[in-house]
Amino acid sequence: MAEETDVELEARLTEQDYFRPPAKFVGQANASDPAIYDEVGEFPEGFERYAELLDWDERWDEVFDGSNPPFFEWFVDGKLNASYNCVDRHLDERKNQTALLWEGSEGEQENITYQDLYREVNEMAAALRAQGVEEDDVVTIHLPMVPALPITMLACARIGAPHSVVFAGFSAQALAERVDSADSDYVVTIDGYYRRGEFLEHIEKTDEALDQMDRDPQVLYWTRHDEPTGDVSDDYTNVEYLLEDHRRERVKPVSRDAEDPLFLMYTSGTTGKPKGCQHRTGGYLAYAAATSKYVLDIKPEDTYWCAADIGWITGHSYIVYGPLALGTTSVMYEDTPDYPHKGRIWEIAEKYDVDIFHTSPTAVRMFMKWGEQYPEEYDFDFRHMTTVGEPIQPEAWLWYYKHIGDEDAVIVDTWWQTETGGHLITNLPALEDMKPGSAGKAAPGIEPALVDDRGEELEPASGKAGNLIIKNPWPSMLQTVYGNDERFISTYWADFSDTDSDDWRDWNYKAGDGAVQAKDGYWRILGRLDDVMNVAGHRLGTMELESAVSEVEKVAEAAVAAREDAEKGEVPDVYVVLREGIEPSDAVKQEIVEAVEREIGKFARPSNVIFVDDLPKTRSGKIMRRLLENISNGEELGNTTTLRDPSVPERIREQVQSD
Ligand code: WTA
């Protein structure tokens, strides 16, 4: 754990007042009976309630099979199709209701009804099949926030081809790595899309990625307008033309085993290579649907807007799978919140009369900085608001509550991860009071706990900081790291489990976060304990950044430290030692920034590049990033006695201060 004493910690985390959920919310909530905690908490049968929210082709024989830990199985021998559950099953009751409400950069609007979605998903599924995609083939999808993205995902799910969506902001190199790592023979992309009103030629990234990957995938591309814009290779297949050949075709949803993978989602970890988190079909969809229902309080007649990007797990679970499984109307917006003006979000909320709004603390801090005059201009009325992805400071929470929620909406602060598939720590909004800055209590059936570095469990609700673990398995936990069971075990289980045991009770999932549980049982998440940063809610591995920087030939060594940032939460500072004879210059800085953009993406751009003579290292040569973090954040230097040269951090600090 961090070198902070519990007393210091207590002092920093001043307790906050509670806020009651408004009576008008409580009266209509999906989860209004506290018995849900006990019922779902009945392990493992309690989770059957979640699975029963779905339509199954065949019911499961066994809820949970823990015989081969940590390879747990859920709803064993059950069969279902995710696309059927998100589309077909709603046709009887609401075929003319909007499923996806898309707002384009220029104010274009598309209302895709469930019937439209059914037609489009079927045609795309037929097209993919005709191009050779078979059950279990991994399809890489590199699409921005356009309807083609959920349509392609659901088409893949329909034919049992796991998708691997790569966030559109990732670079060609990052795309290439993910295609290779997922053994994927198909890439679905688009000619371009709009960012701050400007057309970005997105397909270039695929062109470049093809030169950088080992595989030779087939490329299919959608077009942002009726005809392709820009320069598109003749080797690629235009999806719109292809769909012409499959008009009105219907594809029977493939009955998938509950344990068959639905998708891969790559995420950053402590090594240079991102991990492909593999999610199962049955348990994942059941848990995404149930948390959408009970935590987000989604009802079919709602207009629900999660302003995340589908390219991250939040969008998978809470724009596409959860909301559509419940048959609601889910809003998608193509561009940034400040384009063409800073009231854009509220303008859309008013236009569609959004009931439930879901965003990140980074966005809330940005809205707060812009000022309340923007939301005040528009007439919208949220019943429910969510934050996700980072800790939210009480100040930002209170602003969100007052100026966006009008002190009349509930807020849930949801803690979870790419690996967990759905919310694990969050209040059920009608059943618990809100406490600014706290994620709240554990979700039903979830058993978080804290352990010290030796793995000893802390007293529950002790107010002490520890490593967050999850004791019992849950249905939407990742199945494994794609193609790398060993990495799955070493990353998530080895530290706090008895790995020799066949008893699932001896296995604890390590979240990688530090947390505190206050006396009232509420959890506060303190942030990552491993070498993972959280930049504007985007997860980035420091090693990934370092390996990108090291690609620059002039760089001898690099270390990345997370600097706290009032808006983005954290930003990367890069400390660089240049090779002999290379002089520090703005040109070299620029080269380093470009390397990060090339290897990962523009969103990962370093905030500062600091040239130093040496890095703080232990005697065994390990870089002490924590000391650099102290320097970046203007904190006292932690323990330096184990350093090979204890004067190094002080020298760096003086240099940083004088810059
Ligand atoms: C952080 C995003 C505080 C945490 C869904 C976690 C949070 C990482 C919260 C996962 C929250 C997520 N409060 N911190 N409510 N939610 N985090 O995989 O450090 O992109 O480990 O999943 O985000 O990020 P990921």
XYZ file of C-alpha atoms and ligand atoms in Angstrom:
684
model
C 0.000 0.000 0.000
C 0.948 3.613 -0.339
C 3.178 4.976 2.376
C 0.369 6.840 4.031
C -0.729 6.139 7.550
C -4.343 5.408 8.331
C -4.526 8.583 10.377
C -3.414 10.631 7.397
C -5.857 8.798 5.254
C -8.743 9.464 7.611
C -7.817 13.116 7.634
C -7.796 13.290 3.868
C -11.082 11.500 3.485
C -13.306 13.688 5.528
C -16.678 12.124 5.955
C -19.515 13.519 3.907
C -23.185 13.953 4.582
C -25.699 11.553 3.199
C -28.292 12.492 0.613
C -31.591 10.693 0.487
C -32.907 9.538 -2.865
C -35.939 11.676 -3.808
C -39.262 10.085 -2.884
C -40.483 10.300 -6.449
C -37.512 8.194 -7.503
C -37.976 5.622 -4.779
C -41.641 5.159 -5.643
C -40.900 4.005 -9.164
C -37.533 2.215 -8.781
C -36.880 -1.209 -10.275
C -35.150 -2.279 -7.075
C -37.331 -1.048 -4.233
C -37.304 -4.018 -1.886
C -34.178 -4.498 0.240
C -34.808 -8.247 0.122
C -32.981 -8.196 -3.220
C -29.673 -8.172 -1.286
C -30.461 -11.402 0.502
C -32.066 -13.044 -2.454
C -29.256 -12.376 -4.905
C -26.722 -12.893 -2.127
C -27.724 -16.530 -1.821
C -24.628 -17.910 -3.513
C -24.756 -19.045 -6.265
C -28.479 -19.614 -6.847
C -29.244 -15.956 -6.197
C -27.817 -15.087 -9.582
C -30.499 -17.169 -11.284
C -32.731 -14.146 -10.878
C -30.376 -12.293 -13.173
C -30.268 -15.052 -15.767
C -34.046 -15.183 -15.732
C -34.143 -11.669 -17.162
C -32.995 -13.228 -20.434
C -34.587 -15.583 -22.947
C -32.767 -18.890 -23.089
C -32.936 -21.519 -25.810
C -32.114 -24.094 -23.174
C -32.102 -23.558 -19.445
C -28.883 -24.221 -17.532
C -28.356 -27.421 -15.563
C -26.153 -25.868 -12.937
C -25.847 -22.228 -11.863
C -22.164 -22.293 -11.049
C -19.330 -24.733 -11.512
C -16.362 -23.872 -9.323
C -14.567 -27.194 -9.681
C -11.628 -25.846 -11.662
C -10.691 -22.528 -10.064
C -10.210 -19.848 -11.238
C -11.882 -21.043 -14.446
C -15.397 -20.672 -13.153
C -18.441 -21.533 -15.219
C -21.869 -19.954 -15.029
C -25.270 -21.236 -16.086
C -23.647 -24.429 -17.230
C -25.139 -26.032 -20.352
C -27.555 -23.152 -20.811
C -27.920 -21.908 -24.370
C -28.833 -18.475 -25.664
C -28.023 -15.821 -28.214
C -27.128 -12.293 -27.192
C -28.364 -10.646 -30.382
C -31.711 -12.420 -30.028
C -31.958 -11.124 -26.467
C -31.081 -7.552 -27.424
C -33.187 -7.384 -30.577
C -35.623 -10.130 -31.634
C -37.311 -10.672 -28.336
C -38.503 -7.077 -28.221
C -40.278 -7.156 -31.583
C -43.612 -8.403 -30.320
C -44.028 -5.634 -27.825
C -42.084 -2.703 -29.193
C -40.924 -3.126 -32.744
C -41.617 0.534 -33.515
C -39.891 1.866 -30.452
C -36.487 3.463 -30.965
C -33.667 1.193 -29.888
C -30.776 3.458 -30.842
C -31.123 7.172 -31.049
C -28.084 8.511 -32.831
C -27.053 12.134 -32.956
C -24.330 12.927 -35.486
C -21.735 15.624 -35.284
C -23.668 18.027 -37.495
C -26.932 17.510 -35.648
C -28.086 14.674 -37.927
C -30.451 12.312 -36.191
C -31.216 8.651 -36.762
C -33.934 6.830 -34.906
C -33.289 3.132 -35.310
C -36.302 1.205 -34.109
C -36.085 -2.346 -32.828
C -37.544 -3.453 -36.166
C -34.845 -1.489 -38.044
C -32.190 -2.912 -35.789
C -33.517 -6.410 -36.421
C -33.338 -5.884 -40.174
C -29.901 -4.279 -40.134
C -28.346 -6.771 -37.750
C -29.689 -9.655 -39.823
C -28.382 -8.234 -43.061
C -24.970 -7.546 -41.557
C -24.878 -11.028 -40.055
C -25.665 -12.492 -43.486
C -22.992 -10.313 -45.065
C -20.345 -11.318 -42.529
C -21.148 -14.941 -43.058
C -20.983 -14.576 -46.813
C -17.498 -13.094 -46.363
C -16.476 -16.253 -44.572
C -16.909 -15.385 -40.906
C -17.680 -18.569 -39.003
C -18.766 -19.253 -35.481
C -15.904 -18.547 -33.030
C -13.909 -16.424 -35.493
C -12.817 -13.227 -33.782
C -13.908 -10.087 -35.670
C -11.970 -6.921 -34.850
C -14.152 -3.832 -34.992
C -12.456 -0.447 -35.229
C -15.425 1.864 -35.382
C -16.295 5.198 -33.786
C -19.668 6.218 -32.328
C -21.849 5.524 -35.334
C -24.762 3.061 -35.540
C -22.584 0.715 -37.604
C -20.722 -0.121 -34.388
C -23.554 -1.665 -32.334
C -25.020 -3.158 -35.522
C -21.742 -4.924 -36.293
C -21.342 -6.091 -32.696
C -24.846 -7.550 -32.646
C -24.357 -9.115 -36.084
C -21.240 -10.864 -34.767
C -23.107 -12.013 -31.679
C -25.880 -13.348 -33.905
C -23.532 -15.703 -35.740
C -21.490 -16.573 -32.670
C -18.368 -14.711 -33.757
C -16.772 -12.989 -30.753
C -16.040 -9.350 -31.457
C -13.016 -7.431 -30.335
C -13.813 -3.738 -30.457
C -10.761 -1.499 -30.570
C -11.542 2.082 -29.460
C -11.434 4.309 -32.553
C -8.905 6.633 -30.885
C -6.306 3.865 -30.783
C -3.497 4.180 -33.290
C -2.658 1.887 -36.206
C 0.028 0.216 -34.127
C -2.369 -0.481 -31.263
C -4.895 -1.870 -33.741
C -2.272 -4.106 -35.339
C -1.233 -5.520 -31.974
C -4.818 -6.328 -31.049
C -5.570 -7.993 -34.389
C -2.520 -10.207 -34.020
C -3.104 -10.953 -30.390
C -6.726 -11.978 -31.016
C -5.840 -14.146 -34.051
C -8.400 -12.131 -35.918
C -8.923 -12.528 -39.664
C -11.467 -9.739 -40.072
C -11.311 -6.017 -39.459
C -14.444 -3.912 -39.754
C -13.787 -0.183 -40.038
C -15.211 2.982 -41.614
C -13.887 5.537 -44.088
C -14.082 8.328 -41.545
C -16.057 10.167 -38.904
C -16.369 13.585 -37.357
C -14.367 14.963 -34.506
C -15.077 18.560 -33.523
C -16.840 18.932 -36.805
C -13.869 17.834 -38.869
C -13.863 14.698 -40.988
C -11.166 12.293 -39.802
C -9.909 9.779 -42.315
C -10.134 6.836 -40.019
C -9.477 4.087 -42.537
C -5.849 5.246 -42.821
C -5.231 3.605 -39.492
C -6.216 0.252 -40.954
C -3.982 0.879 -43.988
C -1.032 1.460 -41.695
C -1.961 -1.309 -39.304
C -1.904 -3.871 -42.107
C 1.783 -3.102 -42.686
C 2.523 -3.590 -39.018
C 0.710 -6.831 -38.266
C 1.652 -10.429 -38.834
C -1.811 -11.484 -39.936
C -3.455 -10.568 -43.174
C -7.079 -9.948 -42.277
C -9.893 -9.193 -44.661
C -11.004 -5.574 -44.310
C -14.632 -4.494 -44.507
C -15.545 -0.847 -44.275
C -18.690 1.126 -43.650
C -19.040 4.639 -45.023
C -19.936 7.672 -42.973
C -21.925 9.102 -45.895
C -23.650 7.371 -48.805
C -20.451 7.112 -50.780
C -16.899 6.523 -49.558
C -14.965 9.680 -48.732
C -11.234 9.910 -49.326
C -8.809 7.305 -50.441
C -9.946 3.732 -49.893
C -8.000 0.697 -51.044
C -9.610 -1.528 -53.680
C -8.644 -4.494 -51.551
C -11.262 -3.609 -48.968
C -14.929 -4.544 -49.147
C -17.513 -1.797 -48.881
C -20.122 -2.948 -46.386
C -22.932 -0.876 -47.878
C -22.425 -2.451 -51.310
C -22.141 -5.844 -49.720
C -25.393 -5.346 -47.830
C -27.162 -4.731 -51.150
C -26.651 -8.435 -51.849
C -28.204 -9.404 -48.539
C -31.294 -7.253 -48.394
C -34.135 -8.875 -46.464
C -32.012 -11.872 -45.517
C -32.629 -13.337 -42.106
C -30.024 -15.218 -40.118
C -31.164 -17.569 -37.418
C -29.406 -16.598 -34.180
C -26.817 -19.236 -33.345
C -27.606 -20.926 -30.081
C -24.486 -20.274 -28.033
C -23.378 -22.107 -24.980
C -23.580 -19.843 -21.933
C -19.808 -20.208 -21.627
C -19.007 -19.449 -25.267
C -17.188 -16.141 -25.540
C -19.261 -13.127 -26.563
C -16.354 -10.705 -26.944
C -12.801 -9.737 -26.159
C -11.937 -6.358 -24.778
C -8.302 -5.389 -24.618
C -7.213 -3.451 -21.589
C -3.983 -2.122 -20.159
C -2.161 -3.912 -17.443
C 1.186 -3.855 -15.763
C 3.172 -5.125 -18.734
C 3.740 -3.533 -22.109
C 1.188 -5.750 -23.822
C -2.537 -5.190 -23.403
C -4.618 -8.134 -22.247
C -7.611 -9.504 -24.102
C -10.255 -9.891 -21.419
C -12.536 -12.662 -22.611
C -16.182 -12.396 -21.657
C -18.707 -15.232 -21.758
C -22.168 -14.996 -23.294
C -24.636 -16.053 -20.595
C -23.186 -14.765 -17.344
C -22.037 -11.507 -18.898
C -25.350 -10.673 -20.529
C -27.332 -11.671 -17.450
C -25.231 -9.460 -15.202
C -25.158 -6.505 -17.638
C -28.939 -6.682 -17.993
C -29.560 -7.008 -14.258
C -27.290 -4.143 -13.247
C -28.827 -1.993 -16.001
C -32.172 -2.765 -14.476
C -31.431 -2.472 -10.776
C -28.516 -0.045 -10.614
C -29.252 2.189 -13.606
C -32.998 1.759 -13.092
C -33.612 1.394 -16.827
C -37.150 0.732 -18.009
C -38.167 0.028 -21.597
C -39.989 3.351 -21.908
C -36.947 5.364 -20.791
C -34.587 7.377 -22.906
C -31.235 6.462 -21.541
C -27.959 8.122 -22.404
C -24.554 6.840 -21.503
C -22.162 9.383 -22.924
C -19.212 6.977 -22.980
C -17.666 5.422 -26.066
C -18.707 1.921 -27.052
C -15.013 1.227 -27.639
C -14.547 0.805 -23.889
C -16.227 -1.655 -21.545
C -18.693 0.946 -20.245
C -20.150 1.284 -23.699
C -20.302 -2.476 -24.225
C -22.196 -3.176 -21.021
C -24.132 0.047 -20.610
C -24.796 1.434 -24.094
C -25.236 -1.791 -26.017
C -25.797 -5.046 -24.159
C -27.506 -4.099 -20.882
C -29.884 -1.386 -22.147
C -30.817 -3.242 -25.331
C -31.390 -6.493 -23.444
C -33.961 -4.529 -21.438
C -35.566 -3.078 -24.581
C -34.947 0.577 -23.845
C -33.966 3.523 -26.040
C -30.224 4.100 -25.883
C -28.744 7.401 -27.123
C -25.456 7.588 -29.000
C -23.613 10.814 -29.793
C -20.819 10.963 -32.333
C -18.781 14.013 -31.349
C -17.223 15.686 -28.315
C -19.235 17.478 -25.582
C -17.953 20.903 -26.594
C -18.730 20.754 -30.273
C -20.068 23.027 -31.663
C -20.651 24.654 -28.273
C -20.320 23.862 -24.588
C -24.033 23.355 -24.114
C -24.138 20.467 -26.596
C -24.769 17.719 -24.036
C -27.663 19.584 -22.439
C -29.066 20.490 -25.817
C -29.234 16.790 -26.708
C -30.656 15.934 -23.278
C -33.428 18.450 -23.845
C -34.028 17.431 -27.454
C -34.602 13.767 -26.581
C -35.932 14.316 -23.091
C -33.319 11.993 -21.596
C -34.378 10.334 -18.324
C -31.150 8.654 -17.275
C -27.717 10.141 -17.829
C -24.418 8.357 -17.410
C -20.951 9.941 -17.616
C -17.443 10.067 -16.139
C -16.086 12.244 -13.327
C -13.689 13.771 -15.858
C -16.672 14.982 -17.854
C -18.334 16.298 -14.686
C -15.174 18.230 -13.757
C -15.066 19.662 -17.254
C -18.736 20.712 -17.113
C -18.053 22.269 -13.729
C -15.117 24.228 -15.145
C -17.218 25.510 -18.035
C -19.854 26.669 -15.595
C -23.509 26.159 -14.795
C -24.676 28.748 -17.296
C -24.543 26.046 -20.012
C -26.894 23.498 -18.439
C -29.100 26.314 -17.180
C -29.915 27.289 -20.726
C -31.656 24.003 -21.457
C -34.754 22.348 -20.210
C -33.995 18.758 -19.281
C -34.902 16.664 -16.295
C -32.867 13.634 -15.302
C -34.284 11.102 -12.904
C -31.060 9.223 -12.485
C -27.398 9.993 -13.063
C -24.360 7.732 -13.012
C -20.649 8.238 -12.764
C -18.104 5.636 -13.697
C -14.443 5.065 -14.242
C -12.661 7.172 -11.641
C -13.148 8.427 -8.135
C -15.371 11.499 -8.066
C -14.368 14.210 -5.595
C -17.195 15.365 -3.322
C -16.939 18.850 -4.801
C -17.630 17.596 -8.323
C -20.330 15.261 -7.033
C -22.122 18.123 -5.325
C -21.933 20.261 -8.430
C -23.358 17.416 -10.556
C -26.107 16.843 -8.013
C -27.074 20.498 -7.858
C -26.565 21.867 -11.335
C -27.287 18.846 -13.491
C -29.609 16.857 -11.275
C -31.385 19.901 -9.844
C -31.137 18.225 -6.411
C -33.891 15.996 -7.623
C -32.112 13.055 -9.256
C -30.286 10.117 -7.741
C -26.605 9.615 -8.438
C -24.901 6.255 -8.468
C -21.121 6.105 -8.419
C -20.329 2.748 -9.972
C -17.039 0.966 -9.403
C -16.093 -1.818 -11.750
C -13.546 -2.777 -14.382
C -13.162 -4.138 -17.895
C -12.527 -7.481 -16.240
C -15.624 -7.472 -14.069
C -18.078 -6.965 -16.944
C -20.506 -4.987 -14.791
C -20.831 -2.886 -11.637
C -19.546 -4.505 -8.452
C -19.582 -1.680 -5.942
C -22.445 0.763 -6.190
C -25.620 1.539 -4.349
C -28.989 0.367 -5.514
C -30.318 3.886 -5.797
C -33.657 3.594 -4.018
C -32.281 1.457 -1.208
C -29.267 3.380 0.057
C -28.516 7.010 0.720
C -25.938 8.697 -1.448
C -22.602 9.743 -0.012
C -20.492 12.031 -2.205
C -17.103 10.528 -3.012
C -18.066 6.995 -2.046
C -18.946 4.332 -4.585
C -21.376 3.005 -1.978
C -22.079 -0.517 -0.837
C -21.381 -3.759 -2.628
C -23.842 -4.701 -5.361
C -26.116 -7.647 -4.466
C -24.245 -10.941 -4.374
C -20.809 -9.276 -4.517
C -18.337 -9.730 -1.690
C -15.543 -7.183 -1.720
C -12.925 -7.294 1.020
C -9.584 -5.694 1.794
C -6.300 -7.422 2.409
C -2.925 -6.105 3.441
C 0.146 -6.745 1.318
C 0.672 -10.134 2.952
C -2.838 -11.136 2.029
C -4.243 -10.888 5.569
C -7.815 -9.759 5.513
C -8.598 -6.454 7.247
C -11.549 -6.126 9.566
C -14.642 -5.214 7.578
C -15.576 -1.506 7.755
C -12.351 -0.694 9.618
C -11.699 2.607 7.837
C -8.245 1.281 6.940
C -6.832 1.214 3.446
C -6.056 -2.092 1.776
C -5.911 -4.017 -1.478
C -9.365 -4.552 -2.874
C -10.291 -8.156 -3.588
C -13.573 -9.827 -4.513
C -14.223 -13.062 -2.682
C -17.086 -14.888 -4.346
C -17.126 -15.271 -8.110
C -19.864 -13.486 -10.082
C -21.417 -14.208 -13.482
C -19.813 -11.447 -15.581
C -16.228 -11.900 -14.448
C -13.742 -12.376 -17.272
C -13.245 -16.005 -18.297
C -9.557 -15.641 -18.960
C -7.010 -13.516 -20.739
C -7.425 -14.550 -24.364
C -4.932 -17.263 -25.184
C -3.061 -16.834 -21.928
C -4.493 -18.676 -18.936
C -1.242 -18.249 -17.057
C -1.388 -14.513 -17.326
C -4.989 -14.654 -16.154
C -3.900 -16.491 -13.013
C -0.796 -14.453 -12.324
C -2.500 -11.088 -12.843
C -5.755 -11.571 -10.989
C -5.421 -14.503 -8.649
C -1.912 -15.487 -7.650
C -1.318 -12.692 -5.121
C -4.220 -13.299 -2.769
C -5.369 -16.865 -3.436
C -4.263 -20.279 -2.375
C -3.460 -21.341 -5.895
C -2.923 -24.973 -4.893
C -6.463 -25.307 -3.710
C -9.304 -26.889 -5.688
C -11.831 -25.122 -3.507
C -13.118 -21.943 -5.152
C -13.469 -20.366 -1.703
C -9.686 -20.168 -1.492
C -9.511 -18.007 -4.594
C -9.778 -14.233 -4.389
C -9.943 -11.894 -7.349
C -7.407 -9.066 -7.099
C -8.797 -5.807 -8.448
C -5.519 -3.860 -8.473
C -7.191 -0.954 -6.682
C -6.721 0.375 -3.181
C -9.877 1.024 -1.178
C -11.238 1.860 2.254
C -14.462 0.669 3.795
C -15.886 3.205 6.211
C -17.795 2.271 9.354
C -21.105 2.600 7.556
C -20.016 -0.067 5.071
C -19.549 2.373 2.208
C -16.555 1.813 -0.050
C -14.213 4.498 -1.223
C -11.937 3.622 -4.091
C -8.480 5.162 -3.776
C -7.131 4.244 -7.216
C -4.801 1.773 -8.844
C -2.000 0.218 -6.852
C -0.305 -1.237 -9.888
C 1.336 0.477 -12.825
C -1.918 1.479 -14.405
C -3.032 5.072 -14.715
C -6.459 6.495 -15.211
C -6.340 9.371 -17.681
C -9.725 11.008 -18.129
C -11.316 7.661 -17.316
C -9.148 5.851 -19.880
C -7.009 3.118 -18.529
C -3.364 3.270 -19.573
C -0.454 1.078 -18.589
C 2.689 2.978 -17.609
C 4.702 0.183 -19.215
C 2.799 0.617 -22.459
C 3.636 4.303 -22.429
C 7.241 3.628 -21.558
C 7.681 1.139 -24.327
C 6.188 3.646 -26.781
C 8.646 6.332 -25.616
C 11.537 3.889 -25.837
C 10.770 3.432 -29.525
C 12.433 6.804 -30.065
C 16.048 5.997 -30.842
C 17.396 8.996 -28.998
C 15.882 7.745 -25.764
C 18.072 5.626 -23.529
C 15.545 5.124 -20.744
C 12.113 6.345 -19.812
C 9.775 6.183 -16.843
C 6.219 7.401 -16.617
C 4.631 8.885 -13.527
C 1.008 9.772 -12.951
C 0.476 13.421 -12.083
C -2.772 14.418 -10.491
C -4.780 16.719 -12.693
C -7.758 18.788 -11.649
C -9.652 17.878 -14.773
C -8.458 14.549 -16.142
C -7.831 12.844 -12.820
C -4.354 11.780 -13.828
C -2.028 12.689 -16.670
C 1.256 11.029 -17.684
C 4.568 12.784 -17.027
C 7.414 11.161 -18.902
C 10.927 11.254 -17.446
C 13.494 10.602 -20.118
C 17.222 9.905 -20.122
C 18.647 10.599 -23.568
C 21.423 8.633 -25.194
C 24.994 9.902 -24.959
C 25.569 12.916 -27.123
C 21.904 13.771 -27.648
C 20.914 17.212 -26.457
C 17.465 17.822 -24.976
C 15.335 19.931 -27.303
C 11.753 20.679 -28.227
C 12.263 18.624 -31.365
C 13.107 15.545 -29.296
C 10.107 16.225 -27.079
C 7.933 16.364 -30.137
C 9.385 13.081 -31.376
C 8.499 11.472 -28.061
C 4.937 12.793 -28.098
C 4.516 11.550 -31.650
C 5.799 8.124 -30.699
C 3.072 7.831 -28.048
C 0.437 8.975 -30.523
C 1.693 6.457 -33.037
C 2.012 3.495 -30.700
C -1.103 4.043 -28.596
C -3.199 7.008 -29.700
C -3.589 10.741 -29.294
C -5.603 10.345 -26.103
C -2.489 8.976 -24.358
C -0.271 11.971 -25.178
C 2.123 12.808 -22.316
C 1.438 15.968 -20.433
C 5.114 16.747 -19.715
C 8.330 15.373 -21.081
C 11.134 15.936 -18.578
C 14.729 15.279 -19.570
C 16.859 13.985 -16.700
C 20.395 12.621 -16.273
C 19.382 9.535 -14.376
C 16.287 7.802 -13.013
C 15.791 6.782 -9.385
C 16.620 3.083 -9.231
C 16.953 0.478 -6.560
C 20.223 -1.376 -6.191
C 18.802 -4.149 -8.311
C 18.021 -1.634 -11.045
C 14.272 -1.347 -10.652
C 12.922 2.101 -11.465
C 11.124 3.648 -8.482
C 8.206 5.280 -10.235
C 6.627 6.203 -6.938
C 9.401 8.719 -6.256
C 8.825 10.282 -9.646
C 5.179 10.460 -8.788
C 6.053 12.295 -5.574
C 8.055 14.779 -7.630
C 5.375 15.240 -10.273
C 2.814 15.895 -7.579
C 4.965 18.184 -5.465
C 4.821 15.766 -2.536
C 7.418 14.835 0.038
C 9.786 12.220 -1.322
C 9.062 8.758 0.014
C 11.766 6.465 1.292
C 14.970 6.851 -0.749
C 17.325 4.718 1.311
C 17.041 1.681 -0.925
C 18.230 3.632 -3.955
C 21.492 2.948 -5.690
C 22.080 6.695 -5.760
C 19.827 8.408 -3.212
C 20.696 11.869 -4.555
C 18.946 11.259 -7.874
C 15.351 12.103 -6.904
C 16.422 15.284 -5.130
C 18.293 16.427 -8.222
C 15.283 15.714 -10.410
C 13.076 17.577 -8.026
C 15.251 20.653 -8.079
C 15.291 20.538 -11.842
C 11.501 20.212 -12.083
C 10.969 23.042 -9.634
C 13.314 25.367 -11.474
C 11.711 24.659 -14.878
C -11.198 2.867 -11.819
C -14.052 1.103 -16.260
C -13.226 5.033 -8.529
C -10.538 1.820 -10.956
C -15.454 0.643 -15.884
C -10.647 0.569 -11.800
C -13.101 3.746 -10.421
C -10.464 1.101 -13.190
C -14.510 3.702 -10.492
C -11.103 0.239 -14.237
C -15.256 4.407 -9.495
C -13.669 2.529 -12.122
N -14.561 5.055 -8.539
N -12.477 4.413 -9.440
N -16.568 4.456 -9.507
N -14.821 2.936 -11.560
N -12.613 3.029 -11.457
O -11.197 -1.231 -16.875
O -9.190 2.181 -10.745
O -11.508 1.063 -17.879
O -9.688 -0.404 -11.485
O -13.237 0.014 -16.411
O -11.091 2.391 -13.154
O -11.039 0.843 -15.492
P -11.708 0.149 -16.740
